Every structure is written in C-alpha cells, then in structure tokens.
Amino acid sequence: MAIQNDQFKKIVAHCKEYGFIFQSSEIYDGLSAVYDYGPYGVELKNNIKQYWWQSMVQMHENIVGIDAAIFMHPKTWKASGHVDAFNDPLIDNKDSKKRYRADVLIEEYMEKIEVKINKEIKKAHKRFGDSFDEVKYRAENPRVAKYIANHADIGSQLASAMSNNDMVTLKGIIEELQIACPVSGSRNWTDVRQFNLMFSTQLGNVAGEEGKLYLRPETAQGIFVNFLNVQKTTRQKIPFGIAQIGKAFRNEIVARQFIFRMREFEQMEMQFFVAPGEEMKWYEYWKDTRLKWHKAIGTPEEKLRFHKHENLAHYANAAVDIQFNFPFGFKELEGIHSRTDFDLSSHQELSGKKLQYFDPVLGENYVPYVVETSIGCDRMFLATLSNAYEEEIVPDAKGNDSTRTVLKLNPAIAPVKCAVLPLVKKEDALTKKARAIFEDLRFSFNCQYDEKDGIGRRYRRQDAIGTPYCVTVDGTTLEDNTVTIRERDSLEQIRVPIEKVEQIMSDRINMKKLFL
Ligand code: ATP
C-alpha cells in the first residue's frame, strides 16, 4: 500500500504541474474537496464525457439525452427520499476533534482483515507453489477461516445497522472492535449522528422554509420528473433510456483522496425504463455493457471488479458497484442500480400527476421500473489518469537511458492529439513549414505547435500530457515533403508524406474504434 500511496502522491502532483487539476481558490488556501480543471484537465474530462455520451446516446437508438437544471422544486427531494433519508452516520473523536463516517471506519477495519487474509494466501502460494489450492486453503486453514468468519460477521452487523438506521449499534460495533482515531489514537468517541448531505440555499423573494432550495445531490431526479415529457416528445417505447451529464453536490463529511470524494462533482447517469418484472434482465444487461465500456477504453480487467451491495438503498431491489483499483485500493467507480418504480411512484403520489406509460404490447398502463447506471465523471478521470500514469526508462536522442513520465491515455481521449515540432528553431524554412502543417491539422483535432527547447525535452513535455503523436519536421521535409510521426508508447517513428498525416492520425484517434 505504501508504494501505491507514493504513486498516488505523484499523480496528484503531476495533475497540478501539468495543468490538469488545481485546488479551488488556491490563493486563499483552497476550499476543501472542491477542485478546478486546468487546460489539459478540461480537455480530458470533455473527452471522457464524449466517450460516455456517444456510447450511450449515439450508439443506442432507444436512449435520448437531456440537460435538466440543478435547482428543482423542493418537493422533488421529499419524494425522492433525500430530505428524510440521504444521511451519512457521522462520529467525532473528542480528542482530535476529527470527524469521520462511522460506516467508513468500520469498512476500513474490514479492509485490514482482507489485507491479512491476502497476505496469508500469498505466503501459502509461495510455500506450496503450483499445487496450491486457494479455495481449499481459505476453507481449511484455521487462521484464514477465522479471519473470513470475522470479516463476514462484522459485514452483516454493519449492513443490518445501516439498513435499520441504527446509530446505537454502529457505535457499539466501533467500541467492540476498539477502533481508534487515526489522528489521536484515542477511542474517545461521541455518539453516532445522522447528517444530511444536501446543500441548501434560499430563493431570493421567498422567506423561510418555503423558499428553501437544494443543490441536487444526484442528476437522476431531473430525468424522473421529465419522464413523460421525453417519452411523449420522442415517441420512445419501453424499454428506453434517458441520459444526462451534470453537476451534483454533496456535503461529504470526510472529503479526501483528491477528486475521488468531492463536494461538487459531475455525474453521468442513465435511467433505463422497463416493464415491471423485466428489471433483472436489464440489470444484468447493463452490468455487462458498462463493464465492456470500461475495458474498451483500456482499463485492464484485473483493475475492475463487481461489488454487490448487501445494504440496499431505500429505492433499490438490486445494486452493484463497478470498483476500480485506485492507488488507494478497490473503490466504487460506478453504480448500477435496479431502482424499482420507487421514484416515479413517489413523484406521482406527491405531485398528483400521473407518471404512467401505456404499453401497446401488453395493452395496459403501468409505472415503469428503472435500472440506472451512474458514474462519477471525476472518479472516471482519476481512474483513467491512475491507469495511464507511468514512469519508465527509455533511450534518449543519444541512445542513453533516461526516465520519462508518460500518460498512456487511449488516443481517442487524450487532451492533445498531436504536436507539430520543427527539429530546430533556427531555420526559418523549417519553422514556416511546421507552422503550416499545424495550421492545417488544427482544423481536424486538438494540436499544439512547439519550437522551444531541444527536441528531447519537447517529446517529454508531450509524453507528460499524454499526446499520442508528435509530427517532426526536419531537413528531409524541405527536400521531399515528408515528416516523421512518433508514437508515444512504442516510440516508433514512421516517415510519411505530409498530405497523408491528417488521414493517418484521424484513423488512429477515432473514437469509433471503441464502439466496434
Ligand atoms: P460513495 O459510497 O463512494 O459515497 P455513493 O454510493 O454514494 O458513493 P452514488 O450515489 O451511487 O454514490 O453515485 C453514483 C456515482 O457518483 C458514484 O459511483 C461515484 O462515481 C460518483 N460520486 C458519488 N459521490 C461522489 C463524490 N462525493 N465525489 C465524486 N464522485 C462521487
């Protein structure tokens, strides 16, 4: 874990140094858990959003998009359950005055048990070699079996306390496990209290509770309240989906791990409306489809896993997370939830407006069931960067070993697709030619022109921001109108006629390939 944390620190520093992400309001010492995306960050984030939008909306005839407002009628949040049930259990340590999420303290304790189990298994694997049978070892080794039973026991106590909103039991678990504050080391805890995560603000011309507005904590409700508007105007038939990308706000108790847990973040959500009884089929379909989406962009299979929810939210009858192995371990990246007809029915009840669909096949009216896929754009950004970041030894221009930091991003989402570099700055004819190539290519994709410093340093700068191709203009270019294209990962260089550069590059960076 220590090496991984080291890696994490490097990624955070890289984000700042190369203009991907800045702390919000940094000159005032920053605002906790709020971040700004810099020049390369915004490009990468937009490309991630485009990849999601195209795969969802453009590639599915039965999915359409909307862009709903952040503010919604306050009754929305009453109906959705967020006013009464969007709480996290918080606990304070009286000595350090630090605040924690009680469930997270317990989960972290459980993770430590998992680490112990994995350590034992690794040791045994080494000892027994190829004949090692992990399943048998897990069941029969007394020490490991004890850890596993203990882990399961704490897990079920936690799940039951969370679903019953039982704050006393949560505190009891923390006491029983003798969990200490990571800062003060003391076990001097307050009681566990519920804390609502919604930010509120006030409408200008209405005083008191009447004018209280919330900043949406999820984008989904904008889709639910527009369900019939969209269905009628697009004449979609069930099953069909509505997709949306937009900001969401949560007053997170413990905000840390960089852009993993923010107070203002962006979600990419899709609600898929199905006939009652069909939801499990579609739940499986979307689990499979979303995992493929992650793999297509280059996330290795071993860094992804499903984590089924034991402790279901008030609206769900099945839920699973797609977890990614972040530098700080496997954590939720995306949620796939079978939300039943909870949201539409609640809105129907509270608004008094029918939110039903007439099914021409079944010949009946019903409130549709919903399967949603919900991914945080910022978490996807962090997963993408963590996966792409590498430090490696490569030969420099003179053939000596040198270290480079490179972002091995899929070319389709790289912030800059191509850099045009004259080999030397001094020659007027060379820079003119390079500039002309750049002026032409920029019509097709995001390009940079760079003539400052030696060619090796310029290559390194492009590697660090993940530019997949560098077009180098040299003496030969002036003679025969050819340039070299250097590929970021393999470092291979090919010489091609100038008029072919645009086509070669367009083929290689095309997002289309990810959908085939
Ligand atoms: P967690 O358990 O990590 O708090 P959650 O289960 O509350 O997440 P959902 O309500 O399912 O999250 O939200 C869907 C997605 O939105 C998550 O999978 C995650 O990618 C993203 N997300 C949720 N909260 C945050 C946050 N505070 N900062 C950044 N992304 C977030």
Coordinates of C-alpha atoms and ligand atoms in Angstrom, one line a residue:
M1 CA 0.0 0.0 0.0
A2 CA 2.9 2.4 0.8
I3 CA 4.2 2.1 -2.8
Q4 CA 0.7 2.7 -4.1
N5 CA 0.3 5.8 -1.9
D6 CA 3.6 7.1 -3.2
Q7 CA 2.2 6.6 -6.7
F8 CA -0.9 8.5 -5.7
K9 CA 1.1 11.5 -4.4
K10 CA 3.0 11.6 -7.7
I11 CA -0.3 11.6 -9.7
V12 CA -1.7 14.4 -7.6
A13 CA 1.5 16.4 -8.1
H14 CA 1.5 15.7 -11.8
C15 CA -2.1 16.9 -12.2
K16 CA -1.0 20.3 -10.7
E17 CA 2.3 20.6 -12.5
Y18 CA 0.9 19.9 -15.9
G19 CA -2.4 21.9 -15.7
F20 CA -4.9 19.0 -15.2
I21 CA -6.3 19.9 -11.8
F22 CA -5.9 22.8 -9.4
Q23 CA -7.3 23.1 -5.9
S24 CA -10.2 25.5 -5.9
S25 CA -9.5 29.1 -4.7
E26 CA -5.9 28.1 -4.1
I27 CA -4.7 31.7 -3.4
Y28 CA -7.0 31.7 -0.4
D29 CA -5.5 28.3 0.8
G30 CA -8.1 26.3 -1.1
L31 CA -11.6 25.1 -0.5
S32 CA -11.8 21.6 0.9
A33 CA -12.9 18.9 -1.6
V34 CA -13.5 21.4 -4.4
Y35 CA -11.3 21.3 -7.5
D36 CA -10.9 23.2 -10.8
Y37 CA -9.9 21.5 -14.0
G38 CA -7.0 23.2 -15.8
P39 CA -6.3 23.4 -19.6
Y40 CA -5.4 19.7 -20.1
G41 CA -7.9 18.5 -17.5
V42 CA -10.8 20.1 -19.1
E43 CA -9.9 18.5 -22.5
L44 CA -9.5 15.1 -20.9
K45 CA -12.7 15.4 -19.0
N46 CA -14.7 16.6 -22.0
N47 CA -13.4 13.6 -24.0
I48 CA -14.4 11.2 -21.2
K49 CA -17.9 12.8 -21.3
Q50 CA -18.0 12.5 -25.1
Y51 CA -17.0 8.8 -24.9
W52 CA -19.8 8.2 -22.4
W53 CA -22.4 10.2 -24.3
Q54 CA -21.6 8.7 -27.7
S55 CA -21.7 5.2 -26.3
M56 CA -25.0 5.8 -24.5
V57 CA -27.0 8.2 -26.7
Q58 CA -25.4 8.0 -30.2
M59 CA -25.0 4.2 -30.2
H60 CA -28.4 3.3 -28.7
E61 CA -31.5 4.1 -30.7
N62 CA -33.6 3.9 -27.6
I63 CA -31.6 6.3 -25.4
V64 CA -32.0 10.0 -25.6
G65 CA -30.4 12.8 -23.6
I66 CA -31.5 15.8 -21.6
D67 CA -29.9 18.6 -19.6
A68 CA -32.0 19.4 -16.6
A69 CA -31.5 22.3 -14.2
I70 CA -29.5 21.9 -11.0
F71 CA -32.3 23.6 -9.0
M72 CA -35.6 21.6 -8.7
H73 CA -38.8 22.1 -6.9
P74 CA -38.1 21.3 -3.2
K75 CA -40.8 18.7 -3.2
T76 CA -38.6 16.7 -5.6
W77 CA -36.3 15.9 -2.7
K78 CA -39.1 15.0 -0.4
A79 CA -40.5 12.5 -2.9
S80 CA -37.1 11.0 -3.7
G81 CA -36.4 10.4 0.0
H82 CA -33.4 12.7 0.1
V83 CA -34.9 15.0 2.7
D84 CA -35.6 12.1 5.1
A85 CA -33.0 9.5 4.2
F86 CA -30.0 11.0 2.4
N87 CA -27.9 10.8 5.5
D88 CA -24.4 9.6 6.5
P89 CA -23.7 8.4 10.0
L90 CA -21.1 10.7 11.5
I91 CA -18.9 10.4 14.6
D92 CA -16.4 12.7 16.2
N93 CA -13.3 11.9 18.1
K94 CA -13.4 14.1 21.2
D95 CA -9.6 14.3 21.4
S96 CA -8.5 15.1 17.9
K97 CA -11.9 16.8 17.1
K98 CA -11.8 15.0 13.8
R99 CA -15.0 13.9 12.1
Y100 CA -15.5 10.5 10.5
R101 CA -18.1 8.5 8.8
A102 CA -18.9 5.7 11.2
D103 CA -19.6 3.2 8.4
V104 CA -16.3 4.0 6.7
L105 CA -14.3 3.5 10.0
I106 CA -15.8 0.0 10.2
E107 CA -15.2 -0.7 6.5
E108 CA -11.6 0.3 6.9
Y109 CA -11.3 -2.1 9.8
M110 CA -12.7 -4.8 7.5
E111 CA -10.2 -3.9 4.7
K112 CA -7.4 -4.5 7.2
I113 CA -8.7 -8.0 7.8
E114 CA -8.8 -8.5 4.0
V115 CA -5.2 -7.4 3.8
K116 CA -4.3 -10.1 6.4
I117 CA -6.2 -12.8 4.5
N118 CA -4.4 -11.9 1.3
K119 CA -1.1 -11.9 3.0
E120 CA -1.6 -15.4 4.3
I121 CA -2.7 -16.6 0.9
K122 CA 0.3 -15.1 -0.8
K123 CA 2.6 -16.7 1.7
A124 CA 1.0 -20.1 1.3
H125 CA 1.0 -19.8 -2.5
K126 CA 4.8 -19.2 -2.3
R127 CA 5.2 -22.2 0.0
F128 CA 3.1 -24.7 -2.0
G129 CA 3.9 -23.4 -5.5
D130 CA 1.8 -24.7 -8.4
S131 CA 0.0 -27.3 -6.3
F132 CA -1.6 -24.6 -4.2
D133 CA -5.4 -24.8 -4.0
E134 CA -6.7 -21.4 -2.8
V135 CA -10.3 -22.4 -2.3
K136 CA -9.4 -25.3 -0.1
Y137 CA -6.9 -23.2 1.8
R138 CA -9.5 -20.5 2.5
A139 CA -11.9 -23.1 3.9
E140 CA -9.4 -25.2 5.8
N141 CA -6.6 -23.1 7.2
P142 CA -7.8 -22.3 10.7
R143 CA -6.3 -18.8 10.9
V144 CA -7.6 -17.7 7.5
A145 CA -11.0 -19.3 8.1
K146 CA -11.2 -17.3 11.4
Y147 CA -10.4 -14.0 9.6
I148 CA -13.0 -14.8 7.0
A149 CA -15.7 -15.5 9.5
N150 CA -14.8 -12.4 11.5
H151 CA -15.0 -10.3 8.3
A152 CA -18.4 -11.7 7.4
D153 CA -19.7 -11.2 10.9
I154 CA -18.7 -7.5 11.0
G155 CA -20.1 -7.1 7.5
S156 CA -23.5 -8.4 8.3
Q157 CA -23.7 -6.4 11.6
L158 CA -22.8 -3.2 9.6
A159 CA -25.3 -4.0 6.8
S160 CA -28.1 -4.5 9.3
A161 CA -27.3 -1.4 11.4
M162 CA -27.2 0.7 8.2
S163 CA -30.4 -0.5 6.8
N164 CA -32.2 -0.1 10.1
N165 CA -30.7 3.4 10.7
D166 CA -29.5 2.0 14.0
M167 CA -26.9 4.6 15.2
V168 CA -26.5 2.9 18.6
T169 CA -25.4 -0.4 17.1
L170 CA -23.0 1.4 14.8
K171 CA -21.3 3.0 17.8
G172 CA -21.4 -0.4 19.5
I173 CA -19.5 -2.0 16.7
I174 CA -16.8 0.7 16.8
E175 CA -16.4 0.2 20.5
E176 CA -16.4 -3.6 20.3
L177 CA -13.7 -3.6 17.6
Q178 CA -11.8 -1.0 19.6
I179 CA -11.4 1.2 16.6
A180 CA -9.1 4.2 17.4
C181 CA -9.0 7.6 15.7
P182 CA -6.2 7.5 13.1
V183 CA -5.1 11.0 14.2
S184 CA -5.2 11.0 18.0
G185 CA -5.1 7.2 18.5
S186 CA -7.8 7.6 21.2
R187 CA -11.1 5.7 21.5
N188 CA -12.9 8.7 23.0
W189 CA -15.9 8.9 20.6
T190 CA -19.1 10.9 20.5
D191 CA -22.4 9.2 19.7
V192 CA -23.1 8.5 16.1
R193 CA -25.5 11.0 14.5
Q194 CA -27.2 11.2 11.1
F195 CA -26.1 14.0 8.9
N196 CA -28.0 15.1 5.8
L197 CA -25.7 15.5 2.8
M198 CA -27.7 18.0 0.8
F199 CA -26.6 21.6 0.5
S200 CA -29.4 24.1 0.7
T201 CA -29.8 27.7 -0.4
Q202 CA -32.6 30.3 -0.4
L203 CA -34.8 31.6 -3.2
G204 CA -34.4 35.4 -3.2
N205 CA -38.0 36.5 -2.9
V206 CA -39.5 33.8 -0.6
A207 CA -38.6 33.8 3.1
G208 CA -38.3 30.8 5.4
E209 CA -38.8 27.1 4.7
E210 CA -41.0 27.9 1.7
G211 CA -38.1 29.3 -0.2
K212 CA -35.6 26.6 0.7
L213 CA -33.9 25.1 -2.3
Y214 CA -31.4 22.3 -2.6
L215 CA -28.5 21.8 -4.9
R216 CA -29.2 18.5 -6.5
P217 CA -27.3 15.6 -4.9
E218 CA -27.8 13.5 -8.0
T219 CA -28.8 14.2 -11.6
A220 CA -31.3 11.3 -11.7
Q221 CA -34.3 13.2 -10.4
G222 CA -34.2 15.7 -13.3
I223 CA -34.7 12.6 -15.5
F224 CA -37.6 11.2 -13.5
V225 CA -39.7 14.3 -13.4
N226 CA -39.2 14.7 -17.2
F227 CA -40.0 11.1 -17.9
L228 CA -43.3 11.7 -19.7
N229 CA -42.1 14.9 -21.4
V230 CA -39.3 13.0 -23.0
Q231 CA -41.3 9.9 -23.8
K232 CA -44.1 11.8 -25.5
T233 CA -41.9 14.1 -27.5
T234 CA -39.6 11.4 -28.7
R235 CA -42.3 8.7 -29.1
Q236 CA -40.0 6.2 -27.4
K237 CA -41.4 2.8 -26.4
I238 CA -40.4 0.9 -23.4
P239 CA -37.7 -0.2 -22.9
F240 CA -35.9 3.1 -23.4
G241 CA -33.4 5.3 -21.5
I242 CA -32.7 8.9 -20.7
A243 CA -29.1 10.0 -20.2
Q244 CA -27.7 13.1 -18.6
I245 CA -24.4 14.6 -17.6
G246 CA -24.3 17.3 -15.0
K247 CA -23.1 18.7 -11.7
A248 CA -24.2 17.2 -8.3
F249 CA -23.4 18.4 -4.8
R250 CA -23.0 16.6 -1.6
N251 CA -21.8 17.9 1.7
E252 CA -19.5 15.0 2.3
I253 CA -18.4 14.5 5.9
V254 CA -15.0 13.3 5.1
A255 CA -13.7 14.6 1.9
R256 CA -10.3 13.3 0.9
Q257 CA -8.4 11.3 -1.7
F258 CA -8.3 14.2 -4.1
I259 CA -11.1 14.1 -6.7
F260 CA -12.4 10.8 -5.5
R261 CA -14.7 12.4 -3.0
M262 CA -15.7 15.9 -3.8
R263 CA -18.4 18.3 -2.6
E264 CA -19.1 19.5 -6.1
F265 CA -18.8 16.9 -8.8
E266 CA -20.2 15.7 -12.1
Q267 CA -22.3 12.6 -12.8
M268 CA -23.0 10.7 -16.0
E269 CA -26.3 9.0 -15.3
M270 CA -28.7 7.0 -17.5
Q271 CA -32.1 5.8 -16.3
F272 CA -33.5 2.9 -18.3
F273 CA -37.3 2.5 -18.1
V274 CA -38.6 -1.1 -18.4
A275 CA -41.7 -3.1 -17.8
P276 CA -42.2 -4.3 -14.2
G277 CA -40.8 -7.8 -13.9
E278 CA -38.2 -7.2 -16.6
E279 CA -35.8 -5.3 -14.4
M280 CA -33.4 -8.1 -13.5
K281 CA -32.8 -8.9 -17.2
W282 CA -31.9 -5.3 -17.9
Y283 CA -29.9 -5.0 -14.7
E284 CA -27.7 -7.9 -16.0
Y285 CA -27.5 -6.3 -19.5
W286 CA -26.3 -3.0 -18.1
K287 CA -23.8 -4.7 -15.8
D288 CA -22.3 -6.4 -18.8
T289 CA -22.5 -3.4 -21.1
R290 CA -20.9 -1.0 -18.6
L291 CA -18.0 -3.3 -17.8
K292 CA -17.3 -3.6 -21.6
W293 CA -17.3 0.2 -21.8
H294 CA -14.5 0.4 -19.2
K295 CA -12.5 -2.3 -20.8
A296 CA -12.8 -0.8 -24.3
I297 CA -11.0 2.4 -23.2
G298 CA -8.1 0.3 -22.0
T299 CA -8.8 -0.3 -18.3
P300 CA -7.3 -3.7 -17.6
E301 CA -9.7 -6.4 -16.4
E302 CA -7.7 -7.1 -13.3
K303 CA -8.2 -3.5 -12.1
L304 CA -12.0 -3.8 -12.3
R305 CA -14.4 -5.8 -10.2
F306 CA -18.1 -6.0 -9.3
H307 CA -19.1 -5.4 -5.7
K308 CA -22.6 -6.4 -4.8
H309 CA -24.4 -4.3 -2.3
E310 CA -25.6 -6.1 0.8
N311 CA -27.0 -2.9 2.3
L312 CA -29.6 -1.7 -0.3
A313 CA -30.7 1.9 -0.5
H314 CA -34.3 2.6 0.2
Y315 CA -35.2 2.7 -3.5
A316 CA -33.4 -0.4 -4.8
N317 CA -34.1 -4.1 -5.2
A318 CA -30.6 -4.9 -6.5
A319 CA -27.4 -2.9 -6.7
V320 CA -23.8 -3.4 -7.7
D321 CA -20.7 -1.2 -7.9
I322 CA -18.1 -1.4 -10.6
Q323 CA -15.0 -0.9 -8.5
F324 CA -11.6 0.2 -9.8
N325 CA -8.3 -0.5 -8.2
F326 CA -7.3 3.1 -7.4
P327 CA -3.8 3.7 -5.9
F328 CA -5.5 3.5 -2.5
G329 CA -7.3 0.2 -3.3
F330 CA -10.5 -1.1 -4.9
K331 CA -13.3 1.6 -4.6
E332 CA -16.6 2.4 -6.2
L333 CA -16.3 4.0 -9.7
E334 CA -19.8 3.4 -11.0
G335 CA -23.1 2.1 -9.6
I336 CA -25.7 0.0 -11.4
H337 CA -29.0 0.1 -9.5
S338 CA -32.3 -1.5 -10.0
R339 CA -34.5 1.3 -8.6
T340 CA -37.9 -0.4 -9.0
D341 CA -40.8 2.1 -9.6
F342 CA -39.9 3.9 -6.3
D343 CA -39.0 7.3 -7.8
L344 CA -41.8 7.6 -10.4
S345 CA -44.4 6.3 -8.0
S346 CA -43.3 8.8 -5.3
H347 CA -43.4 11.7 -7.7
Q348 CA -46.8 10.6 -8.9
E349 CA -48.1 10.5 -5.4
L350 CA -46.7 13.8 -4.2
S351 CA -47.4 15.8 -7.4
G352 CA -50.8 14.2 -8.0
K353 CA -49.8 13.9 -11.7
K354 CA -49.9 10.5 -13.4
L355 CA -46.5 9.2 -14.4
Q356 CA -47.6 6.1 -16.3
Y357 CA -46.9 4.5 -19.6
F358 CA -49.4 2.8 -21.8
D359 CA -47.8 -0.3 -23.1
P360 CA -49.2 -1.1 -26.5
V361 CA -47.9 -4.7 -26.4
L362 CA -49.4 -5.6 -23.0
G363 CA -52.4 -3.3 -23.6
E364 CA -52.1 -1.8 -20.1
N365 CA -50.9 1.2 -18.1
Y366 CA -48.2 1.0 -15.6
V367 CA -45.5 2.9 -13.7
P368 CA -42.2 1.7 -15.3
Y369 CA -39.4 0.1 -13.4
V370 CA -35.9 1.7 -13.7
V371 CA -32.4 0.4 -14.0
E372 CA -29.8 3.1 -13.7
T373 CA -26.1 3.4 -14.5
S374 CA -24.4 6.1 -12.6
I375 CA -20.8 7.1 -12.9
G376 CA -18.9 10.0 -11.5
C377 CA -17.1 11.8 -14.2
D378 CA -14.3 12.9 -11.8
R379 CA -13.8 9.4 -10.5
M380 CA -13.5 8.2 -14.1
F381 CA -11.0 10.9 -14.6
L382 CA -9.0 9.8 -11.6
A383 CA -9.2 6.1 -12.7
T384 CA -8.1 7.0 -16.2
L385 CA -5.2 9.0 -15.0
S386 CA -4.1 6.4 -12.4
N387 CA -4.2 3.8 -15.1
A388 CA -2.3 5.9 -17.7
Y389 CA 0.5 7.3 -15.4
E390 CA 3.8 5.6 -15.9
E391 CA 7.4 6.3 -15.2
E392 CA 9.7 4.4 -17.5
I393 CA 13.3 4.2 -18.7
V394 CA 13.6 4.8 -22.4
P395 CA 16.6 5.7 -24.6
D396 CA 17.1 9.4 -25.2
A397 CA 18.1 11.0 -28.5
K398 CA 21.8 9.9 -27.9
G399 CA 20.7 6.3 -27.0
N400 CA 21.4 6.7 -23.3
D401 CA 18.9 5.6 -20.6
S402 CA 16.6 8.3 -19.4
T403 CA 13.4 8.4 -17.3
R404 CA 10.2 9.7 -18.7
T405 CA 6.8 10.3 -17.1
V406 CA 4.2 9.4 -19.6
L407 CA 0.4 9.3 -19.7
K408 CA -0.5 6.3 -21.7
L409 CA -4.0 7.5 -22.4
N410 CA -6.1 6.0 -25.2
P411 CA -5.6 8.4 -28.1
A412 CA -9.3 8.9 -28.5
I413 CA -9.5 10.7 -25.2
A414 CA -6.0 12.3 -25.0
P415 CA -6.2 16.1 -24.4
V416 CA -3.9 16.9 -27.3
K417 CA -3.9 14.5 -30.2
C418 CA -0.8 15.7 -32.0
A419 CA 2.2 18.1 -31.5
V420 CA 4.0 19.6 -34.5
L421 CA 7.7 20.1 -33.8
P422 CA 10.3 21.7 -36.1
L423 CA 13.5 19.8 -35.3
V424 CA 15.5 23.0 -34.9
K425 CA 14.2 26.5 -34.3
K426 CA 16.8 28.5 -36.1
E427 CA 15.9 27.5 -39.6
D428 CA 13.3 29.8 -40.9
A429 CA 12.1 27.5 -43.7
L430 CA 11.7 24.6 -41.2
T431 CA 9.6 26.6 -38.7
K432 CA 7.4 28.0 -41.5
K433 CA 6.8 24.6 -42.9
A434 CA 6.0 23.2 -39.4
R435 CA 3.6 26.1 -38.7
A436 CA 1.8 25.5 -42.0
I437 CA 1.3 21.8 -41.1
F438 CA 0.0 22.8 -37.7
E439 CA -2.4 25.4 -39.1
D440 CA -3.8 22.7 -41.4
L441 CA -4.1 19.9 -38.8
R442 CA -5.8 22.1 -36.1
F443 CA -9.0 22.1 -38.2
S444 CA -9.3 18.3 -37.6
F445 CA -8.2 17.9 -34.0
N446 CA -6.6 19.5 -31.0
C447 CA -2.9 20.1 -31.9
Q448 CA 0.0 22.0 -30.5
Y449 CA 2.9 23.7 -32.1
D450 CA 6.1 23.8 -30.1
E451 CA 9.5 25.1 -31.1
K452 CA 11.0 25.9 -27.7
D453 CA 13.9 23.8 -26.3
G454 CA 15.6 20.7 -27.7
I455 CA 13.6 18.0 -29.4
G456 CA 14.1 15.5 -26.5
R457 CA 12.6 17.9 -24.0
R458 CA 9.7 18.7 -26.2
Y459 CA 8.9 15.0 -26.6
R460 CA 9.0 14.6 -22.8
R461 CA 6.5 17.5 -22.4
Q462 CA 4.1 15.9 -24.8
D463 CA 4.6 12.5 -23.1
A464 CA 3.7 14.0 -19.7
I465 CA 0.3 15.3 -21.0
G466 CA -0.3 12.1 -22.9
T467 CA -0.1 13.4 -26.5
P468 CA -0.2 10.2 -28.7
Y469 CA 1.6 11.6 -31.7
C470 CA 4.4 14.0 -32.5
V471 CA 5.0 15.2 -36.0
T472 CA 8.6 16.2 -36.5
V473 CA 9.6 18.5 -39.3
D474 CA 13.3 18.2 -40.3
G475 CA 15.8 18.8 -43.2
T476 CA 14.4 16.0 -45.2
T477 CA 10.9 17.6 -45.1
L478 CA 12.2 20.5 -47.1
E479 CA 13.6 18.2 -49.7
D480 CA 10.8 15.7 -50.2
N481 CA 7.7 16.9 -48.2
T482 CA 7.8 14.1 -45.7
V483 CA 7.6 14.2 -41.9
T484 CA 8.1 11.7 -39.1
I485 CA 5.3 10.6 -36.8
R486 CA 6.5 9.5 -33.4
E487 CA 4.2 7.2 -31.5
R488 CA 4.1 7.9 -27.7
D489 CA 4.1 4.4 -26.3
S490 CA 6.2 2.4 -28.7
L491 CA 8.5 5.4 -29.6
E492 CA 8.3 4.1 -33.2
Q493 CA 8.8 6.7 -35.9
I494 CA 7.4 6.4 -39.4
R495 CA 8.2 8.7 -42.3
V496 CA 5.1 9.7 -44.3
P497 CA 4.2 12.3 -46.9
I498 CA 2.7 15.5 -45.4
E499 CA -0.6 15.1 -47.3
K500 CA -1.2 11.7 -45.6
V501 CA -0.6 12.9 -42.0
E502 CA -4.2 14.1 -41.4
Q503 CA -5.7 10.8 -42.6
I504 CA -3.3 8.6 -40.7
M505 CA -3.9 10.5 -37.5
S506 CA -7.7 10.6 -37.9
D507 CA -7.8 6.8 -38.3
R508 CA -5.8 6.3 -35.1
I509 CA -7.5 8.7 -32.8
N510 CA -11.1 7.9 -33.9
M511 CA -13.4 7.1 -31.0
K512 CA -15.4 4.9 -33.4
K513 CA -13.0 2.1 -32.8
L514 CA -14.0 1.9 -29.2
F515 CA -17.6 1.1 -30.1
L516 CA -16.9 -1.7 -32.6
Ligands
ATP1 P1 -19.9 6.5 -2.1 O1 -20.3 5.2 -1.5 O2 -18.4 6.5 -2.6 O3 -20.2 7.7 -1.3 P2 -22.3 6.5 -3.5 O4 -22.7 5.1 -3.5 O5 -23.0 7.5 -2.5 O6 -20.7 6.7 -3.4 P3 -23.9 7.1 -5.8 O7 -24.9 7.8 -5.1 O8 -24.2 5.7 -6.3 O9 -22.5 7.1 -5.0 O10 -23.4 8.0 -7.0 C1 -23.0 7.5 -8.3 C2 -21.6 7.8 -8.6 O11 -21.3 9.2 -8.4 C3 -20.6 7.1 -7.8 O12 -20.3 5.8 -8.3 C4 -19.4 8.0 -7.9 O13 -18.6 7.7 -9.1 C5 -20.0 9.4 -8.0 N1 -19.9 10.1 -6.8 C6 -20.7 10.0 -5.7 N2 -20.3 10.8 -4.7 C7 -19.2 11.4 -5.2 C8 -18.3 12.4 -4.6 N3 -18.6 12.9 -3.4 N4 -17.3 12.9 -5.4 C9 -17.1 12.4 -6.6 N5 -17.9 11.5 -7.2 C10 -18.9 11.0 -6.5

